[in-house]
Coordinates of C-alpha atoms in Angstrom, one line a residue:
M1 CA 14.8 35.6 63.0
Y2 CA 12.3 33.4 64.1
S3 CA 11.1 33.0 67.9
N4 CA 12.7 30.5 70.1
I5 CA 9.3 28.4 70.6
S6 CA 9.0 28.4 66.4
N7 CA 9.9 24.4 65.0
F8 CA 11.2 25.6 62.2
P9 CA 14.0 25.6 61.9
I10 CA 16.5 28.4 60.1
Q11 CA 18.9 26.1 58.6
G12 CA 16.8 24.3 57.1
G13 CA 15.4 20.7 57.3
I14 CA 12.2 19.2 58.7
N15 CA 9.0 21.4 59.9
N16 CA 8.1 18.7 62.9
N17 CA 4.8 20.3 63.5
N18 CA 2.8 16.9 62.8
F19 CA 2.6 15.5 66.4
N20 CA 6.3 15.9 67.0
R21 CA 6.4 12.7 64.5
S22 CA 9.7 13.7 62.9
N23 CA 9.6 10.9 60.2
M24 CA 6.5 11.7 59.2
P25 CA 7.0 15.3 58.1
S26 CA 4.1 17.9 57.1
N27 CA 6.0 19.8 55.1
M28 CA 9.7 19.9 54.1
I29 CA 11.7 23.0 53.7
P30 CA 14.5 23.9 51.1
P31 CA 17.8 24.2 52.8
Q32 CA 19.7 27.6 52.8
G33 CA 20.5 28.7 49.6
W34 CA 17.1 27.9 48.1
N35 CA 16.6 31.4 46.5
S36 CA 19.7 31.1 44.3
G37 CA 18.3 32.0 40.9
N38 CA 18.6 28.4 39.9
P39 CA 15.6 26.2 39.0
N40 CA 17.8 22.9 38.1
G41 CA 20.1 22.6 40.5
N42 CA 18.6 21.1 43.5
F43 CA 18.5 24.8 45.4
K44 CA 22.3 25.0 45.0
P45 CA 23.8 28.2 44.0
Q46 CA 25.0 28.9 40.9
T47 CA 28.5 30.9 40.0
T48 CA 28.1 34.1 37.8
N49 CA 30.3 31.7 35.1
Q50 CA 27.3 28.8 35.1
Q51 CA 24.6 31.4 34.4
M52 CA 26.6 33.2 31.9
L53 CA 26.8 29.5 30.1
E54 CA 22.6 28.7 30.3
R55 CA 22.5 32.7 28.9
E56 CA 25.2 31.1 26.0
R57 CA 23.1 27.9 25.7
W58 CA 19.3 29.6 25.3
F59 CA 20.3 33.0 23.4
N60 CA 22.7 32.4 21.5
F61 CA 20.8 31.4 17.9
N62 CA 23.9 30.9 16.2
K63 CA 25.4 27.9 17.9
S64 CA 22.3 26.5 18.9
F65 CA 21.0 25.8 15.5
T66 CA 24.4 25.2 13.7
P67 CA 23.2 21.8 10.9
N68 CA 24.0 18.1 12.1
K69 CA 26.3 16.4 9.7
P70 CA 24.1 13.7 8.0
L71 CA 24.7 10.2 9.7
I72 CA 24.4 8.2 6.5
P73 CA 25.9 9.9 3.6
P74 CA 24.9 9.3 0.3
I75 CA 25.8 6.1 -1.5
D76 CA 28.7 7.7 -4.6
Y77 CA 28.0 5.7 -7.6
S78 CA 30.5 7.1 -9.9
N79 CA 33.1 4.8 -11.7
S80 CA 36.3 5.2 -9.9
G81 CA 38.5 3.4 -12.1
N82 CA 39.6 0.6 -10.5
L83 CA 37.9 -2.0 -12.8
L84 CA 40.2 -4.2 -15.3
H85 CA 37.9 -4.1 -18.2
D86 CA 36.6 -0.5 -17.1
N87 CA 33.5 -0.7 -19.7
V88 CA 31.2 0.8 -17.3
G89 CA 30.0 4.3 -17.6
I90 CA 30.7 7.5 -15.7
D91 CA 27.9 6.6 -13.3
V92 CA 27.5 2.9 -12.4
L93 CA 24.2 2.7 -11.1
D94 CA 22.0 2.2 -14.7
E95 CA 18.2 2.9 -13.1
H96 CA 15.2 2.2 -16.2
I97 CA 12.1 0.6 -16.2
V98 CA 11.5 -2.9 -16.6
E99 CA 7.7 -3.6 -18.2
Y100 CA 5.7 -6.1 -16.7
R101 CA 2.3 -7.7 -18.3
I102 CA -0.2 -9.2 -15.9
M103 CA -3.6 -11.5 -17.1
I104 CA -6.4 -11.4 -14.9
D105 CA -9.4 -13.6 -15.3
S106 CA -12.1 -14.1 -13.5
M107 CA -12.4 -17.4 -14.3
D108 CA -9.9 -18.3 -11.7
R109 CA -11.2 -16.8 -8.4
D110 CA -12.5 -18.9 -5.8
I111 CA -16.7 -18.9 -6.2
N112 CA -16.9 -19.3 -2.3
R113 CA -15.0 -15.7 -0.9
F114 CA -16.2 -14.0 -4.7
T115 CA -19.1 -15.9 -6.5
N116 CA -20.2 -12.0 -8.1
P117 CA -17.5 -12.1 -11.2
F118 CA -17.7 -8.3 -11.3
K119 CA -16.4 -8.4 -7.7
Y120 CA -13.3 -10.2 -6.8
T121 CA -9.8 -9.1 -5.3
V122 CA -6.5 -10.5 -6.6
Y123 CA -3.4 -11.2 -4.3
F124 CA 0.1 -11.3 -5.4
D125 CA 2.6 -13.5 -4.0
P126 CA 0.2 -14.6 -1.2
T127 CA 0.5 -17.5 1.5
S128 CA -0.4 -21.2 1.0
N129 CA -2.2 -24.1 2.4
K130 CA 0.1 -26.5 0.4
T131 CA 3.8 -26.7 -0.2
L132 CA 5.6 -28.2 -3.2
T133 CA 8.9 -30.7 -2.3
S134 CA 10.8 -32.7 -5.3
N135 CA 11.2 -36.2 -4.7
N136 CA 13.8 -38.4 -7.3
G137 CA 12.2 -35.3 -9.9
K138 CA 8.8 -36.2 -8.6
L139 CA 6.6 -32.9 -7.0
I140 CA 4.7 -33.9 -4.2
S141 CA 1.7 -31.8 -3.0
E142 CA 1.8 -31.7 0.8
P143 CA -0.8 -29.4 3.0
T144 CA 0.6 -27.5 5.4
R145 CA -0.9 -26.1 9.0
F146 CA -1.4 -22.5 7.6
K147 CA -4.7 -21.1 6.0
G148 CA -3.4 -19.9 2.1
Q149 CA -5.3 -17.1 0.7
N150 CA -7.1 -18.4 -2.8
G151 CA -7.1 -17.3 -6.2
P152 CA -7.2 -15.4 -8.3
S153 CA -3.3 -14.8 -7.8
I154 CA 0.0 -13.8 -9.1
L155 CA 3.0 -15.2 -8.1
R156 CA 5.2 -12.2 -7.2
K157 CA 4.6 -8.9 -6.1
F158 CA 5.9 -5.8 -7.4
R159 CA 8.0 -3.0 -5.7
N160 CA 8.8 0.4 -6.5
V161 CA 6.4 1.0 -9.1
K162 CA 6.4 3.9 -11.5
Y163 CA 2.6 3.3 -13.1
V164 CA 0.0 0.8 -13.5
K165 CA -2.0 1.4 -17.0
L166 CA -4.8 -1.3 -18.2
D167 CA -3.6 -2.5 -21.8
N168 CA -7.0 -4.4 -23.0
I169 CA -10.1 -5.8 -21.7
V170 CA -12.9 -8.3 -22.5
L171 CA -16.4 -8.2 -20.9
P172 CA -19.9 -9.6 -20.8
Q173 CA -22.7 -8.4 -22.6
H174 CA -25.4 -9.9 -20.3
T175 CA -26.3 -10.0 -16.4
D176 CA -29.0 -11.3 -16.1
I177 CA -30.9 -15.1 -16.1
I178 CA -34.0 -16.1 -16.2
E179 CA -36.0 -19.4 -16.0
T180 CA -37.9 -21.0 -18.7
S181 CA -39.7 -23.9 -19.5
M182 CA -36.4 -25.4 -21.3
G183 CA -34.3 -24.2 -17.8
W184 CA -32.1 -21.4 -17.0
E185 CA -31.0 -19.1 -19.6
I186 CA -29.6 -15.9 -20.1
D187 CA -32.0 -13.0 -20.8
S188 CA -30.7 -11.6 -24.0
S189 CA -33.9 -9.5 -24.2
S190 CA -32.4 -7.7 -21.3
Q191 CA -29.9 -4.6 -21.8
T192 CA -26.9 -5.0 -22.0
I193 CA -23.3 -3.8 -20.7
N194 CA -22.0 -2.7 -24.1
D195 CA -25.9 -0.7 -24.1
D196 CA -24.6 1.3 -21.3
R197 CA -22.9 4.7 -21.8
F198 CA -19.7 3.2 -20.1
T199 CA -18.5 0.9 -17.6
I200 CA -16.2 2.1 -14.4
L201 CA -13.6 0.2 -13.5
S202 CA -12.6 0.4 -9.7
I203 CA -9.8 -1.0 -8.0
K204 CA -9.3 0.6 -4.3
E205 CA -5.6 0.4 -4.4
L206 CA -4.6 2.1 -7.8
D207 CA -7.4 5.3 -7.1
N208 CA -7.2 8.2 -8.8
T209 CA -6.0 10.8 -6.9
Q210 CA -5.6 13.8 -10.5
T211 CA -8.9 13.2 -11.5
F212 CA -12.0 15.5 -10.5
A213 CA -15.7 15.2 -11.7
T214 CA -19.2 16.2 -10.3
N215 CA -20.3 13.0 -8.9
S216 CA -18.5 10.8 -6.8
H217 CA -17.4 8.3 -8.8
S218 CA -13.7 10.2 -10.1
D219 CA -11.4 7.9 -8.1
A220 CA -11.9 5.1 -10.5
F221 CA -9.3 3.9 -11.8
G222 CA -10.8 4.0 -15.5
V223 CA -13.3 4.2 -18.0
I224 CA -14.4 1.8 -19.7
I225 CA -16.1 2.5 -23.4
A226 CA -17.7 -0.4 -25.4
G227 CA -16.0 -1.6 -28.8
K228 CA -16.4 -4.4 -30.6
C229 CA -18.4 -7.4 -30.0
F230 CA -17.6 -10.9 -29.9
G231 CA -20.2 -12.8 -30.8
N232 CA -23.2 -13.0 -28.4
N233 CA -21.8 -13.0 -25.3
Y234 CA -18.6 -10.6 -25.1
F235 CA -17.1 -7.3 -26.0
K236 CA -14.2 -5.5 -26.1
G237 CA -13.6 -2.5 -23.9
N238 CA -11.6 0.8 -25.0
P239 CA -9.6 1.8 -21.7
Y240 CA -10.1 5.4 -21.7
N241 CA -7.9 7.3 -18.8
S242 CA -7.3 4.1 -17.2
Q243 CA -3.6 4.5 -15.7
K244 CA -2.0 5.3 -12.0
Y245 CA 1.6 6.8 -12.0
F246 CA 3.5 7.5 -8.7
K247 CA 5.8 9.7 -7.4
N248 CA 9.5 9.3 -8.1
S249 CA 10.2 9.6 -4.4
S250 CA 7.4 7.6 -2.9
L251 CA 6.9 5.0 -5.8
G252 CA 4.3 2.1 -5.4
K253 CA 3.9 -1.4 -4.3
I254 CA 1.0 -3.8 -5.3
D255 CA -0.1 -6.7 -3.2
K256 CA -3.1 -6.9 -4.6
L257 CA -5.7 -5.6 -6.1
T258 CA -9.6 -5.1 -5.5
I259 CA -11.3 -5.6 -8.7
E260 CA -15.0 -3.8 -9.5
F261 CA -17.2 -3.2 -12.2
K262 CA -19.9 -0.4 -12.2
D263 CA -22.2 0.7 -14.7
S264 CA -21.6 4.7 -15.9
F265 CA -23.9 5.7 -12.3
G266 CA -21.8 3.5 -9.9
K267 CA -24.0 0.5 -9.8
L268 CA -22.2 -2.2 -9.0
Y269 CA -22.8 -4.9 -11.8
N270 CA -23.8 -8.5 -10.1
I271 CA -25.7 -11.5 -11.8
D272 CA -28.7 -12.7 -9.7
G273 CA -29.3 -16.1 -9.1
L274 CA -26.0 -17.7 -9.2
D275 CA -25.1 -20.5 -6.8
P276 CA -21.4 -21.5 -6.0
N277 CA -23.1 -25.2 -5.4
I278 CA -23.9 -25.7 -9.1
T279 CA -21.0 -27.3 -10.3
Y280 CA -22.4 -28.4 -14.0
E281 CA -20.1 -26.2 -15.7
D282 CA -23.4 -26.0 -18.9
D283 CA -25.8 -24.3 -16.7
V284 CA -25.9 -20.5 -16.5
R285 CA -26.3 -20.4 -12.6
N286 CA -22.7 -21.6 -12.1
P287 CA -20.9 -18.6 -10.9
L288 CA -17.8 -20.1 -13.3
H289 CA -20.1 -20.0 -16.6
K290 CA -18.4 -18.9 -19.7
S291 CA -20.4 -16.6 -20.2
H292 CA -20.2 -14.4 -17.3
Q293 CA -15.9 -14.1 -17.0
N294 CA -14.4 -11.3 -18.0
H295 CA -10.7 -10.9 -18.4
L296 CA -8.2 -7.6 -18.0
S297 CA -4.2 -7.5 -19.2
L298 CA -2.5 -5.0 -16.9
I299 CA 1.2 -3.3 -17.5
I300 CA 3.6 -2.5 -14.4
G301 CA 5.7 -0.5 -14.7
V302 CA 9.1 -1.2 -12.4
V303 CA 12.0 1.0 -11.5
E304 CA 15.3 -1.7 -11.7
S305 CA 18.6 -0.8 -11.1
Q306 CA 21.9 -2.2 -13.4
I307 CA 25.3 -1.8 -13.8
N308 CA 25.7 0.8 -16.6
T309 CA 27.9 -0.8 -19.0
N310 CA 28.4 0.5 -22.4
T311 CA 27.5 -1.3 -25.6
K312 CA 29.7 -3.2 -27.1
F313 CA 29.5 -2.7 -31.1
E314 CA 30.8 -5.6 -32.8
Q315 CA 31.5 -5.5 -36.7
S316 CA 30.0 -8.0 -39.2

């Protein structure tokens, strides 16, 4: 029992010891029953049954961790036999791999962005700064307000990619140009690309995580071994381990490919002296000069689906 002169009320409420200003109390005291053992009930008493329910909730592991039912059940692809002409297999869904061949040529790149023919980016289904409309069978090109992505480009994207393989590749032999009394020429006396041990093809989006090496180039997409020469300017490259596989649980997608060619020691190939302002096609300083270009062909395997129809064999 508190003293009669104490301002601490026994029934709970405001302890007005802040200069008799009850609207600005210095502290609050809980009402009676605050020590009932219920930390979540605003200091209200809790019955024995309520306490047992809390015990059931926290300590009955068999009920606390009961698995939930799935919100989205798996799709049933089995043939229910409701077709008039039931020429569909037991499983309606047929997943298969379709191969697409992609041809990439450095001649198609934007030389203002990619002056070096050994380093450029290919965009898949890029945005465009023009639109094509048909008027009486005639295509009309009109500019848009949006800035498009310049080439090289492929006019579709690829989803559910299972693998990407390098099928074939053609590379230039020379990377040096010199100025002579006759003008600028390709330096045929310098070391050629096919004189090196091999060429590294790096594609950032297709880095290899399943190859290990003693250097930092094990993540390269593939290694190119020099093959047959075509005249004095080009040679065929033989791909070695130039492929990328994706897991079935995490199929790939291809929106762009960042391509780089490096020597066997990891140094990026480059042709010094190229000038995007030179448009004369026979000038070797032109970044689009034919002797500087490379060409590669990729095979992209995409997982696609169709109805599993039974094959009809007709008698001849």
